[in-house]
Amino acid sequence: MNDDECLADVRRFLEAQKVLVLATVSADGVPHACGMHYAARGDTLYCSSLPATRKLVNIAENRNVGYTVYHLADYSERRDTKLVQGRGVAAVVDGEDASAARELLAKKFPWAPELLLARNAVIRIDPAEVLWMDMSSSGGRRHVVAYPS
């Protein structure tokens, strides 16, 4: 598998899934992980967060984040596990970037109240590296793609 094939699989997978686990770290090294709904545009991920949350404080102090998106219904399906593990740089965005992200999130999650999306902060995650793992293929596949810095 080459990087282009891997990224095509990653993008399809991210489009199909809905929740990621976002890991942030405070300036003094305290980790925090939380589940979040997300939407993807290309390789960039967007999440919406209530104001004044621990993750937003952490991102303001340390923009380096990790995230995992996986599909595993239960242990009996472990041989069909697919996941993306990534690390990247997060930022709270505003203006046109935030407006476009809110539209993307509202399209993916039509149940999300417009008011909530409008007042929430928008987090953009630009990937630095992703690991794609697909255990459904014979012997499983793992491929890492590092993005240019």
CSV table of N, CA and C in Angstrom, one decimal:
chain,number,residue,atom,x,y,z
A,1,MET,N,0.9,-1.2,0.0
A,1,MET,CA,0.0,0.0,0.0
A,1,MET,C,0.9,1.2,0.0
A,2,ASN,N,0.6,2.2,-0.9
A,2,ASN,CA,1.4,3.4,-0.9
A,2,ASN,C,0.6,4.5,-0.1
A,3,ASP,N,1.2,5.7,0.1
A,3,ASP,CA,0.6,6.7,0.8
A,3,ASP,C,-0.7,7.2,0.2
A,4,ASP,N,-0.8,7.3,-1.1
A,4,ASP,CA,-2.0,7.8,-1.7
A,4,ASP,C,-3.2,6.8,-1.5
A,5,GLU,N,-2.9,5.5,-1.6
A,5,GLU,CA,-3.9,4.5,-1.4
A,5,GLU,C,-4.4,4.6,0.1
A,6,CYS,N,-3.4,4.7,1.0
A,6,CYS,CA,-3.7,4.8,2.4
A,6,CYS,C,-4.6,6.0,2.7
A,7,LEU,N,-4.2,7.1,2.2
A,7,LEU,CA,-5.0,8.3,2.5
A,7,LEU,C,-6.4,8.3,1.9
A,8,ALA,N,-6.6,7.6,0.8
A,8,ALA,CA,-7.9,7.4,0.2
A,8,ALA,C,-8.7,6.5,1.1
A,9,ASP,N,-8.2,5.5,1.7
A,9,ASP,CA,-8.9,4.6,2.7
A,9,ASP,C,-9.2,5.4,3.9
A,10,VAL,N,-8.2,6.2,4.4
A,10,VAL,CA,-8.4,7.0,5.6
A,10,VAL,C,-9.6,8.0,5.4
A,11,ARG,N,-9.6,8.7,4.3
A,11,ARG,CA,-10.7,9.7,4.0
A,11,ARG,C,-12.0,9.0,3.9
A,12,ARG,N,-12.1,7.9,3.2
A,12,ARG,CA,-13.4,7.2,3.2
A,12,ARG,C,-13.9,6.7,4.6
A,13,PHE,N,-13.0,6.2,5.4
A,13,PHE,CA,-13.3,5.8,6.7
A,13,PHE,C,-13.8,7.0,7.6
A,14,LEU,N,-13.0,8.1,7.5
A,14,LEU,CA,-13.4,9.3,8.3
A,14,LEU,C,-14.8,9.8,7.9
A,15,GLU,N,-15.1,9.8,6.6
A,15,GLU,CA,-16.4,10.2,6.2
A,15,GLU,C,-17.5,9.4,6.8
A,16,ALA,N,-17.3,8.1,6.9
A,16,ALA,CA,-18.3,7.1,7.4
A,16,ALA,C,-18.5,7.1,8.9
A,17,GLN,N,-17.5,7.5,9.6
A,17,GLN,CA,-17.6,7.5,11.1
A,17,GLN,C,-18.0,8.8,11.6
A,18,LYS,N,-18.4,8.8,12.9
A,18,LYS,CA,-19.0,10.1,13.5
A,18,LYS,C,-18.3,10.6,14.7
A,19,VAL,N,-17.6,9.7,15.5
A,19,VAL,CA,-17.0,10.1,16.7
A,19,VAL,C,-15.5,9.8,16.8
A,20,LEU,N,-14.8,10.8,17.3
A,20,LEU,CA,-13.4,10.6,17.6
A,20,LEU,C,-13.1,10.8,19.1
A,21,VAL,N,-12.0,10.3,19.5
A,21,VAL,CA,-11.5,10.6,20.8
A,21,VAL,C,-10.3,11.5,20.6
A,22,LEU,N,-10.5,12.7,21.2
A,22,LEU,CA,-9.5,13.8,21.1
A,22,LEU,C,-8.7,13.8,22.4
A,23,ALA,N,-7.4,13.8,22.2
A,23,ALA,CA,-6.5,13.8,23.4
A,23,ALA,C,-5.7,15.2,23.3
A,24,THR,N,-5.8,15.9,24.4
A,24,THR,CA,-5.1,17.2,24.5
A,24,THR,C,-4.2,17.1,25.8
A,25,VAL,N,-3.2,18.0,25.9
A,25,VAL,CA,-2.3,18.1,27.0
A,25,VAL,C,-2.2,19.5,27.4
A,26,SER,N,-2.3,19.8,28.7
A,26,SER,CA,-2.1,21.1,29.2
A,26,SER,C,-0.7,21.5,29.2
A,27,ALA,N,-0.4,22.8,29.4
A,27,ALA,CA,0.9,23.4,29.4
A,27,ALA,C,1.8,22.7,30.4
A,28,ASP,N,1.2,22.2,31.5
A,28,ASP,CA,2.0,21.5,32.6
A,28,ASP,C,1.9,20.0,32.5
A,29,GLY,N,1.5,19.5,31.3
A,29,GLY,CA,1.6,18.1,31.0
A,29,GLY,C,0.5,17.2,31.5
A,30,VAL,N,-0.7,17.8,31.8
A,30,VAL,CA,-1.8,17.0,32.3
A,30,VAL,C,-2.6,16.6,31.1
A,31,PRO,N,-2.8,15.2,30.8
A,31,PRO,CA,-3.5,14.8,29.6
A,31,PRO,C,-5.0,14.9,29.9
A,32,HIS,N,-5.8,15.0,28.8
A,32,HIS,CA,-7.2,15.0,28.8
A,32,HIS,C,-7.7,14.3,27.5
A,33,ALA,N,-8.7,13.4,27.6
A,33,ALA,CA,-9.2,12.8,26.4
A,33,ALA,C,-10.8,12.9,26.5
A,34,CYS,N,-11.4,13.1,25.3
A,34,CYS,CA,-12.8,13.2,25.3
A,34,CYS,C,-13.4,12.8,24.0
A,35,GLY,N,-14.5,12.2,24.0
A,35,GLY,CA,-15.2,11.8,22.8
A,35,GLY,C,-15.9,13.0,22.1
A,36,MET,N,-15.8,13.2,20.8
A,36,MET,CA,-16.4,14.3,20.1
A,36,MET,C,-16.9,13.9,18.8
A,37,HIS,N,-18.1,14.5,18.4
A,37,HIS,CA,-18.5,14.3,17.0
A,37,HIS,C,-17.6,15.2,16.2
A,38,TYR,N,-17.4,14.8,14.9
A,38,TYR,CA,-16.5,15.5,14.0
A,38,TYR,C,-17.0,15.4,12.6
A,39,ALA,N,-16.5,16.3,11.8
A,39,ALA,CA,-16.7,16.2,10.3
A,39,ALA,C,-15.3,16.4,9.7
A,40,ALA,N,-15.1,15.8,8.5
A,40,ALA,CA,-13.9,15.9,7.8
A,40,ALA,C,-14.1,16.6,6.5
A,41,ARG,N,-13.1,17.4,6.2
A,41,ARG,CA,-13.0,18.0,4.9
A,41,ARG,C,-11.6,17.7,4.4
A,42,GLY,N,-11.5,16.8,3.5
A,42,GLY,CA,-10.2,16.3,3.1
A,42,GLY,C,-9.5,15.6,4.2
A,43,ASP,N,-8.3,16.1,4.6
A,43,ASP,CA,-7.6,15.5,5.7
A,43,ASP,C,-7.8,16.3,7.0
A,44,THR,N,-8.5,17.4,6.9
A,44,THR,CA,-8.7,18.2,8.1
A,44,THR,C,-10.0,17.8,8.8
A,45,LEU,N,-9.9,17.8,10.1
A,45,LEU,CA,-11.1,17.4,11.0
A,45,LEU,C,-11.6,18.7,11.7
A,46,TYR,N,-12.9,18.7,11.9
A,46,TYR,CA,-13.5,19.8,12.6
A,46,TYR,C,-14.4,19.3,13.7
A,47,CYS,N,-14.4,19.9,14.9
A,47,CYS,CA,-15.2,19.5,16.0
A,47,CYS,C,-15.8,20.8,16.5
A,48,SER,N,-16.9,20.7,17.3
A,48,SER,CA,-17.5,21.8,17.9
A,48,SER,C,-17.5,21.6,19.4
A,49,SER,N,-17.2,22.6,20.2
A,49,SER,CA,-17.1,22.5,21.6
A,49,SER,C,-17.8,23.6,22.3
A,50,LEU,N,-18.5,23.3,23.4
A,50,LEU,CA,-19.0,24.3,24.3
A,50,LEU,C,-17.8,25.2,24.7
A,51,PRO,N,-18.1,26.5,25.0
A,51,PRO,CA,-17.0,27.4,25.4
A,51,PRO,C,-16.5,27.0,26.8
A,52,ALA,N,-15.2,27.4,27.1
A,52,ALA,CA,-14.6,27.2,28.4
A,52,ALA,C,-14.4,25.7,28.8
A,53,THR,N,-14.2,24.8,27.9
A,53,THR,CA,-14.0,23.4,28.3
A,53,THR,C,-12.5,23.2,28.5
A,54,ARG,N,-12.2,22.1,29.1
A,54,ARG,CA,-10.8,21.7,29.4
A,54,ARG,C,-10.0,21.6,28.1
A,55,LYS,N,-10.7,21.0,27.1
A,55,LYS,CA,-10.0,20.8,25.8
A,55,LYS,C,-9.6,22.1,25.1
A,56,LEU,N,-10.5,23.1,25.2
A,56,LEU,CA,-10.2,24.4,24.6
A,56,LEU,C,-9.0,25.1,25.4
A,57,VAL,N,-9.0,25.0,26.7
A,57,VAL,CA,-7.9,25.6,27.5
A,57,VAL,C,-6.6,24.9,27.1
A,58,ASN,N,-6.7,23.6,27.0
A,58,ASN,CA,-5.5,22.8,26.7
A,58,ASN,C,-4.9,23.2,25.3
A,59,ILE,N,-5.9,23.3,24.3
A,59,ILE,CA,-5.4,23.7,23.0
A,59,ILE,C,-4.8,25.1,22.9
A,60,ALA,N,-5.4,26.0,23.8
A,60,ALA,CA,-4.8,27.4,23.8
A,60,ALA,C,-3.4,27.3,24.4
A,61,GLU,N,-3.1,26.4,25.3
A,61,GLU,CA,-1.8,26.2,25.9
A,61,GLU,C,-0.8,25.4,25.1
A,62,ASN,N,-1.4,24.4,24.4
A,62,ASN,CA,-0.6,23.4,23.7
A,62,ASN,C,-1.4,22.9,22.5
A,63,ARG,N,-1.0,23.3,21.3
A,63,ARG,CA,-1.8,23.0,20.2
A,63,ARG,C,-1.6,21.5,19.7
A,64,ASN,N,-0.7,20.8,20.2
A,64,ASN,CA,-0.4,19.4,19.7
A,64,ASN,C,-1.5,18.5,20.3
A,65,VAL,N,-2.1,17.7,19.5
A,65,VAL,CA,-3.2,16.8,19.9
A,65,VAL,C,-3.0,15.4,19.2
A,66,GLY,N,-3.7,14.5,19.8
A,66,GLY,CA,-3.8,13.2,19.2
A,66,GLY,C,-5.3,12.8,19.1
A,67,TYR,N,-5.6,11.9,18.2
A,67,TYR,CA,-7.0,11.5,18.1
A,67,TYR,C,-7.1,10.1,17.5
A,68,THR,N,-8.2,9.4,17.8
A,68,THR,CA,-8.4,8.1,17.3
A,68,THR,C,-9.9,8.0,16.9
A,69,VAL,N,-10.1,7.4,15.7
A,69,VAL,CA,-11.4,7.1,15.2
A,69,VAL,C,-11.4,5.6,14.9
A,70,TYR,N,-12.3,4.9,15.4
A,70,TYR,CA,-12.3,3.5,15.2
A,70,TYR,C,-13.7,2.9,15.0
A,71,HIS,N,-13.7,1.7,14.4
A,71,HIS,CA,-15.0,1.0,14.3
A,71,HIS,C,-14.7,-0.4,14.8
A,72,LEU,N,-15.4,-0.7,15.9
A,72,LEU,CA,-15.3,-2.0,16.6
A,72,LEU,C,-16.6,-2.2,17.3
A,73,ALA,N,-17.6,-2.9,16.8
A,73,ALA,CA,-18.9,-3.0,17.4
A,73,ALA,C,-18.8,-3.8,18.8
A,74,ASP,N,-18.1,-4.9,18.7
A,74,ASP,CA,-17.8,-5.7,20.0
A,74,ASP,C,-16.6,-6.6,19.7
A,75,TYR,N,-16.2,-7.2,20.8
A,75,TYR,CA,-14.9,-8.0,20.7
A,75,TYR,C,-15.0,-9.1,19.7
A,76,SER,N,-16.2,-9.7,19.4
A,76,SER,CA,-16.3,-10.8,18.5
A,76,SER,C,-16.0,-10.3,17.0
A,77,GLU,N,-16.0,-9.0,16.8
A,77,GLU,CA,-15.7,-8.4,15.5
A,77,GLU,C,-14.3,-7.9,15.4
A,78,ARG,N,-13.5,-8.2,16.4
A,78,ARG,CA,-12.1,-7.6,16.5
A,78,ARG,C,-11.3,-7.8,15.2
A,79,ARG,N,-11.6,-8.8,14.5
A,79,ARG,CA,-10.8,-9.1,13.2
A,79,ARG,C,-11.3,-8.2,12.1
A,80,ASP,N,-12.4,-7.4,12.3
A,80,ASP,CA,-12.8,-6.5,11.3
A,80,ASP,C,-12.5,-5.0,11.8
A,81,THR,N,-11.7,-4.9,12.8
A,81,THR,CA,-11.4,-3.5,13.3
A,81,THR,C,-10.8,-2.7,12.3
A,82,LYS,N,-11.2,-1.5,12.2
A,82,LYS,CA,-10.6,-0.4,11.3
A,82,LYS,C,-10.4,0.8,12.2
A,83,LEU,N,-9.2,1.4,12.1
A,83,LEU,CA,-9.0,2.6,12.9
A,83,LEU,C,-8.0,3.6,12.2
A,84,VAL,N,-8.2,4.8,12.6
A,84,VAL,CA,-7.2,5.9,12.3
A,84,VAL,C,-6.7,6.4,13.6
A,85,GLN,N,-5.4,6.4,13.8
A,85,GLN,CA,-4.8,7.1,14.9
A,85,GLN,C,-4.0,8.3,14.3
A,86,GLY,N,-4.2,9.5,14.8
A,86,GLY,CA,-3.5,10.6,14.2
A,86,GLY,C,-2.9,11.5,15.3
A,87,ARG,N,-2.0,12.3,14.9
A,87,ARG,CA,-1.5,13.4,15.7
A,87,ARG,C,-1.5,14.6,14.8
A,88,GLY,N,-1.7,15.7,15.4
A,88,GLY,CA,-1.7,16.9,14.6
A,88,GLY,C,-1.7,18.2,15.4
A,89,VAL,N,-2.1,19.3,14.8
A,89,VAL,CA,-2.1,20.6,15.4
A,89,VAL,C,-3.5,21.1,15.4
A,90,ALA,N,-4.0,21.5,16.6
A,90,ALA,CA,-5.4,22.0,16.7
A,90,ALA,C,-5.4,23.5,16.8
A,91,ALA,N,-6.5,24.1,16.4
A,91,ALA,CA,-6.7,25.5,16.6
A,91,ALA,C,-8.1,25.8,16.7
A,92,VAL,N,-8.5,26.8,17.5
A,92,VAL,CA,-9.9,27.3,17.5
A,92,VAL,C,-9.9,28.3,16.4
A,93,VAL,N,-10.9,28.1,15.4
A,93,VAL,CA,-11.0,29.0,14.3
A,93,VAL,C,-12.2,29.8,14.3
A,94,ASP,N,-12.2,30.9,13.5
A,94,ASP,CA,-13.4,31.8,13.4
A,94,ASP,C,-13.6,32.2,12.0
A,95,GLY,N,-14.4,33.1,11.8
A,95,GLY,CA,-14.6,33.7,10.4
A,95,GLY,C,-15.2,32.6,9.4
A,96,GLU,N,-14.7,32.7,8.2
A,96,GLU,CA,-15.2,31.8,7.1
A,96,GLU,C,-14.8,30.4,7.4
A,97,ASP,N,-13.7,30.1,8.0
A,97,ASP,CA,-13.3,28.7,8.3
A,97,ASP,C,-14.3,28.1,9.3
A,98,ALA,N,-14.7,28.9,10.3
A,98,ALA,CA,-15.6,28.4,11.3
A,98,ALA,C,-17.0,28.2,10.7
A,99,SER,N,-17.4,29.2,9.8
A,99,SER,CA,-18.8,29.1,9.2
A,99,SER,C,-18.9,27.9,8.3
A,100,ALA,N,-17.8,27.6,7.5
A,100,ALA,CA,-17.8,26.5,6.6
A,100,ALA,C,-17.8,25.2,7.5
A,101,ALA,N,-17.1,25.2,8.6
A,101,ALA,CA,-17.0,24.0,9.4
A,101,ALA,C,-18.4,23.7,10.1
A,102,ARG,N,-19.1,24.8,10.5
A,102,ARG,CA,-20.4,24.6,11.1
A,102,ARG,C,-21.4,24.0,10.1
A,103,GLU,N,-21.3,24.5,8.8
A,103,GLU,CA,-22.2,23.9,7.8
A,103,GLU,C,-21.9,22.4,7.6
A,104,LEU,N,-20.6,22.1,7.6
A,104,LEU,CA,-20.2,20.7,7.4
A,104,LEU,C,-20.7,19.9,8.5
A,105,LEU,N,-20.6,20.4,9.8
A,105,LEU,CA,-21.0,19.6,10.9
A,105,LEU,C,-22.6,19.5,10.9
A,106,ALA,N,-23.3,20.6,10.5
A,106,ALA,CA,-24.7,20.5,10.5
A,106,ALA,C,-25.2,19.5,9.4
A,107,LYS,N,-24.5,19.5,8.3
A,107,LYS,CA,-24.9,18.5,7.3
A,107,LYS,C,-24.7,17.1,7.8
A,108,LYS,N,-23.6,16.8,8.5
A,108,LYS,CA,-23.3,15.5,8.9
A,108,LYS,C,-24.2,15.1,10.1
A,109,PHE,N,-24.6,16.1,10.9
A,109,PHE,CA,-25.4,15.9,12.1
A,109,PHE,C,-26.6,16.8,12.1
A,110,PRO,N,-27.6,16.4,11.3
A,110,PRO,CA,-28.8,17.3,11.2
A,110,PRO,C,-29.5,17.5,12.5
A,111,TRP,N,-29.3,16.6,13.4
A,111,TRP,CA,-30.0,16.7,14.7
A,111,TRP,C,-29.3,17.8,15.6
A,112,ALA,N,-28.1,18.2,15.2
A,112,ALA,CA,-27.4,19.2,16.1
A,112,ALA,C,-28.2,20.6,16.0
A,113,PRO,N,-28.6,21.1,17.1
A,113,PRO,CA,-29.3,22.4,17.0
A,113,PRO,C,-28.4,23.5,16.5
A,114,GLU,N,-29.0,24.3,15.6
A,114,GLU,CA,-28.3,25.4,15.0
A,114,GLU,C,-27.7,26.4,16.0
A,115,LEU,N,-28.5,26.6,17.1
A,115,LEU,CA,-28.1,27.5,18.1
A,115,LEU,C,-26.8,27.0,18.8
A,116,LEU,N,-26.8,25.7,19.1
A,116,LEU,CA,-25.6,25.2,19.7
A,116,LEU,C,-24.4,25.3,18.9
A,117,LEU,N,-24.5,24.9,17.6
A,117,LEU,CA,-23.4,25.1,16.7
A,117,LEU,C,-22.9,26.5,16.5
A,118,ALA,N,-23.9,27.4,16.5
A,118,ALA,CA,-23.6,28.9,16.4
A,118,ALA,C,-22.8,29.4,17.5
A,119,ARG,N,-23.1,29.0,18.8
A,119,ARG,CA,-22.4,29.6,19.9
A,119,ARG,C,-21.1,28.8,20.3
A,120,ASN,N,-21.0,27.6,19.8
A,120,ASN,CA,-19.8,26.8,20.1
A,120,ASN,C,-18.6,27.2,19.4
A,121,ALA,N,-17.4,26.9,20.1
A,121,ALA,CA,-16.1,27.1,19.4
A,121,ALA,C,-16.0,26.0,18.4
A,122,VAL,N,-15.2,26.3,17.3
A,122,VAL,CA,-14.9,25.3,16.3
A,122,VAL,C,-13.4,25.0,16.4
A,123,ILE,N,-13.1,23.8,16.5
A,123,ILE,CA,-11.8,23.3,16.5
A,123,ILE,C,-11.4,22.7,15.2
A,124,ARG,N,-10.3,23.1,14.6
A,124,ARG,CA,-9.8,22.5,13.4
A,124,ARG,C,-8.5,21.7,13.7
A,125,ILE,N,-8.5,20.5,13.2
A,125,ILE,CA,-7.3,19.7,13.5
A,125,ILE,C,-6.6,19.4,12.1
A,126,ASP,N,-5.4,19.9,12.0
A,126,ASP,CA,-4.6,19.6,10.8
A,126,ASP,C,-3.7,18.5,11.1
A,127,PRO,N,-3.7,17.4,10.4
A,127,PRO,CA,-2.9,16.2,10.7
A,127,PRO,C,-1.5,16.4,10.4
A,128,ALA,N,-0.6,15.8,11.3
A,128,ALA,CA,0.8,15.7,11.0
A,128,ALA,C,1.2,14.3,10.6
A,129,GLU,N,0.5,13.3,11.2
A,129,GLU,CA,0.7,11.9,10.9
A,129,GLU,C,-0.5,11.1,11.1
A,130,VAL,N,-0.8,10.1,10.3
A,130,VAL,CA,-1.9,9.2,10.6
A,130,VAL,C,-1.4,7.8,10.4
A,131,LEU,N,-2.0,6.9,11.2
A,131,LEU,CA,-1.8,5.5,11.1
A,131,LEU,C,-3.2,4.9,10.7
A,132,TRP,N,-3.2,4.2,9.6
A,132,TRP,CA,-4.4,3.5,9.2
A,132,TRP,C,-4.2,2.0,9.5
A,133,MET,N,-5.2,1.4,10.2
A,133,MET,CA,-5.1,0.0,10.5
A,133,MET,C,-6.4,-0.6,10.0
A,134,ASP,N,-6.3,-1.7,9.2
A,134,ASP,CA,-7.5,-2.4,8.7
A,134,ASP,C,-7.2,-3.9,9.0
A,135,MET,N,-7.9,-4.4,10.0
A,135,MET,CA,-7.7,-5.8,10.3
A,135,MET,C,-8.6,-6.7,9.5
A,136,SER,N,-9.5,-6.2,8.7
A,136,SER,CA,-10.4,-7.0,7.9
A,136,SER,C,-9.7,-7.7,6.7
A,137,SER,N,-8.6,-7.1,6.3
A,137,SER,CA,-7.9,-7.8,5.1
A,137,SER,C,-7.0,-8.9,5.7
A,138,SER,N,-6.6,-9.8,4.8
A,138,SER,CA,-5.8,-11.0,5.2
A,138,SER,C,-4.6,-10.5,5.9
A,139,GLY,N,-4.4,-10.9,7.1
A,139,GLY,CA,-3.2,-10.6,7.9
A,139,GLY,C,-3.3,-9.2,8.5
A,140,GLY,N,-4.2,-8.4,8.1
A,140,GLY,CA,-4.3,-7.0,8.6
A,140,GLY,C,-3.3,-6.1,7.9
A,141,ARG,N,-3.7,-4.8,7.8
A,141,ARG,CA,-2.8,-3.9,7.2
A,141,ARG,C,-2.6,-2.7,8.1
A,142,ARG,N,-1.4,-2.2,8.1
A,142,ARG,CA,-1.0,-1.0,8.9
A,142,ARG,C,-0.2,-0.1,8.0
A,143,HIS,N,-0.5,1.1,7.9
A,143,HIS,CA,0.3,2.1,7.1
A,143,HIS,C,0.3,3.4,7.8
A,144,VAL,N,1.5,4.0,7.9
A,144,VAL,CA,1.6,5.3,8.5
A,144,VAL,C,2.0,6.3,7.4
A,145,VAL,N,1.3,7.5,7.4
A,145,VAL,CA,1.6,8.6,6.5
A,145,VAL,C,1.9,9.8,7.3
A,146,ALA,N,3.1,10.4,7.0
A,146,ALA,CA,3.5,11.6,7.6
A,146,ALA,C,3.3,12.7,6.7
A,147,TYR,N,2.6,13.8,7.1
A,147,TYR,CA,2.3,14.9,6.3
A,147,TYR,C,3.5,15.9,6.3
A,148,PRO,N,3.8,16.6,5.2
A,148,PRO,CA,4.9,17.5,5.2
A,148,PRO,C,4.6,18.6,6.2
A,149,SER,N,5.7,19.1,6.9
A,149,SER,CA,5.5,20.1,7.9
A,149,SER,C,5.6,21.5,7.3
